Short mmCIF file of C-alpha atoms in Angstrom, two decimals:
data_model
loop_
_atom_site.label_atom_id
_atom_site.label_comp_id
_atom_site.label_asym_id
_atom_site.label_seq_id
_atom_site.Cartn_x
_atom_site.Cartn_y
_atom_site.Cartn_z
CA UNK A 492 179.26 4.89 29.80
CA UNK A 493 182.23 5.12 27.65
CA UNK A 494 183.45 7.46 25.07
CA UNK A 495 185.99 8.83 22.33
CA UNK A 496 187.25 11.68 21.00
CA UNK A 497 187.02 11.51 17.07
CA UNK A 498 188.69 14.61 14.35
CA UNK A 499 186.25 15.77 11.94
CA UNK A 500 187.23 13.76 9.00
CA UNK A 501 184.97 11.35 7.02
CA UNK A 502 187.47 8.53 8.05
CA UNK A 503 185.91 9.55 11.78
CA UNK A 504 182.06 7.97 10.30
CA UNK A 505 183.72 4.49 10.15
CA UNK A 506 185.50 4.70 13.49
CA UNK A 507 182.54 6.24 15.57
CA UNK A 508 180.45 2.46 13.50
CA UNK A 509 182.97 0.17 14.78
CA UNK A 510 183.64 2.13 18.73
CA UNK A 511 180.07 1.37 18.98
CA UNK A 512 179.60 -2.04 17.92
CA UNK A 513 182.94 -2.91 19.69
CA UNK A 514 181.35 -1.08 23.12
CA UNK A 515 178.25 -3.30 22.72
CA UNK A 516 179.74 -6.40 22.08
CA UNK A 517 182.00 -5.78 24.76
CA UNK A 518 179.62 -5.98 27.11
CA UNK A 519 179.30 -9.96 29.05
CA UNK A 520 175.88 -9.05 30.36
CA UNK A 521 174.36 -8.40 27.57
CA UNK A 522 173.39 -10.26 24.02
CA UNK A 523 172.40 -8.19 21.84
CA UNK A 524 170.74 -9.02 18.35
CA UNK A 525 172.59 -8.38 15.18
CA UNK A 526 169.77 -6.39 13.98
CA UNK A 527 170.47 -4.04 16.93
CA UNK A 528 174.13 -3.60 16.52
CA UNK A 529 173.50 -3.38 12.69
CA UNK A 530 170.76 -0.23 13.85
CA UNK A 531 172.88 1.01 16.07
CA UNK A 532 176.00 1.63 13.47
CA UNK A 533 173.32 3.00 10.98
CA UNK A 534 172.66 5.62 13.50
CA UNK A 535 175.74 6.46 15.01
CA UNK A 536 177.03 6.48 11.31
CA UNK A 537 173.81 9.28 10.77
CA UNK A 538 174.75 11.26 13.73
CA UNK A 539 178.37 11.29 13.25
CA UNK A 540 178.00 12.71 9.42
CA UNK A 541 175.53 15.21 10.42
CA UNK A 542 178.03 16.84 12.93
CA UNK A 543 180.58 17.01 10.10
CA UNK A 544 178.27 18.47 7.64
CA UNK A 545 176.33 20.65 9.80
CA UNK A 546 178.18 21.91 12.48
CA UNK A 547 181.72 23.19 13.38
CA UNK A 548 182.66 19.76 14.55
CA UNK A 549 183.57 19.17 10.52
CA UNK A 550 186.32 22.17 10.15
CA UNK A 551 189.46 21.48 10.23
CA UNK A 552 191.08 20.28 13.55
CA UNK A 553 187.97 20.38 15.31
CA UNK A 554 186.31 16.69 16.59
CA UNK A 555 183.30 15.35 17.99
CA UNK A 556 182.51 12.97 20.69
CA UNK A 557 180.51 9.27 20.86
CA UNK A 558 179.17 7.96 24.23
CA UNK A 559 178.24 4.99 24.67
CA UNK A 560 176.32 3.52 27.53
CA UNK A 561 174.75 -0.06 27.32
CA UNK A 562 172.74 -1.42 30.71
CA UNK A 563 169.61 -3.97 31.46
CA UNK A 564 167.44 -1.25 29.54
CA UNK A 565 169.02 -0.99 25.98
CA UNK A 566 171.95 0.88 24.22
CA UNK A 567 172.09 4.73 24.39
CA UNK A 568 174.36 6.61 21.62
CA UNK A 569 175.21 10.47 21.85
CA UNK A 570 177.20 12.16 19.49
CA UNK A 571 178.25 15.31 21.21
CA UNK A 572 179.99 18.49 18.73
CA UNK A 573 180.72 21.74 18.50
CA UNK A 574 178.02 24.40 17.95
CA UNK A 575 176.23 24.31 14.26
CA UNK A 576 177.73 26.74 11.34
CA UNK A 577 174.74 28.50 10.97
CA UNK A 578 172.88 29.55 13.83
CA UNK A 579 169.19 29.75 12.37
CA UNK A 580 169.35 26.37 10.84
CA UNK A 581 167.33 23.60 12.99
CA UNK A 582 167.49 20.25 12.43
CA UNK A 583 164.01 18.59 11.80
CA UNK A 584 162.57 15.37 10.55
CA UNK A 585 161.69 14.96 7.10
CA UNK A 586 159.61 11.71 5.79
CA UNK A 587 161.55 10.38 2.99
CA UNK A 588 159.04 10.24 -0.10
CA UNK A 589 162.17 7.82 -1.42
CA UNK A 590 163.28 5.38 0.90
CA UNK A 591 166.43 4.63 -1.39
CA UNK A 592 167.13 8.71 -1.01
CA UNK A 593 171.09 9.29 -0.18
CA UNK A 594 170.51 12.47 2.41
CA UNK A 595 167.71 13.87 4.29
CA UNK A 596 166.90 10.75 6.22
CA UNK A 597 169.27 10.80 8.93
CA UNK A 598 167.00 12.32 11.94
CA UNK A 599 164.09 10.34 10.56
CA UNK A 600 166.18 7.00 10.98
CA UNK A 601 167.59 8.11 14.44
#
């Protein structure tokens, strides 16, 4: 498992897509599909805008942290932040009635 410290910026979406791809490609024992490195950015890219939208992570100076582990079984992603901005709001999955929708799909694709 391997990891990095990102700042709550927007710029932080793109690095947390390419730490991941660059951790799975990285790894000699393993080929992995393009499809599955192309997933895998989609959802690190989800995670890693819904900590700077929803929670703390997103202030200023704060950050958030990807881990990445890849082994015989798959690739695991975590995106690890600071505690949400509101308290009584709980993330949930919502079935896009538009596929093509900008927001609102992010747990659903994860």
């Amino acid at each position: 498992m391997t990891s990095i410290a990102l700042p709550g910026t927007p710029d932080s979406v793109a690095a947390a897509r390419r730490f991941v791809v660059e951790v799975v490609r990285s790894c000699p024992w393993i080929t992995t599909a393009a499809d599955v490195l192309d997933r895998a950015a989609l959802i690190v890219s989800e995670l890693a805008t819904n900590a700077l939208r929803h929670t703390r992570s997103g202030d200023p100076g704060n950050s958030f942290t990807v881990r990445v582990d890849v082994n015989e079984h798959g690739v695991r992603i975590e995106v690890h932040t600071l505690p949400p901005r509101q308290w009584d709001s709980v993330p949930h999955v919502v079935t896009p009635d538009d596929p093509s929708r900008e927001h609102g799909r992010g747990l659903y694709l994860v």
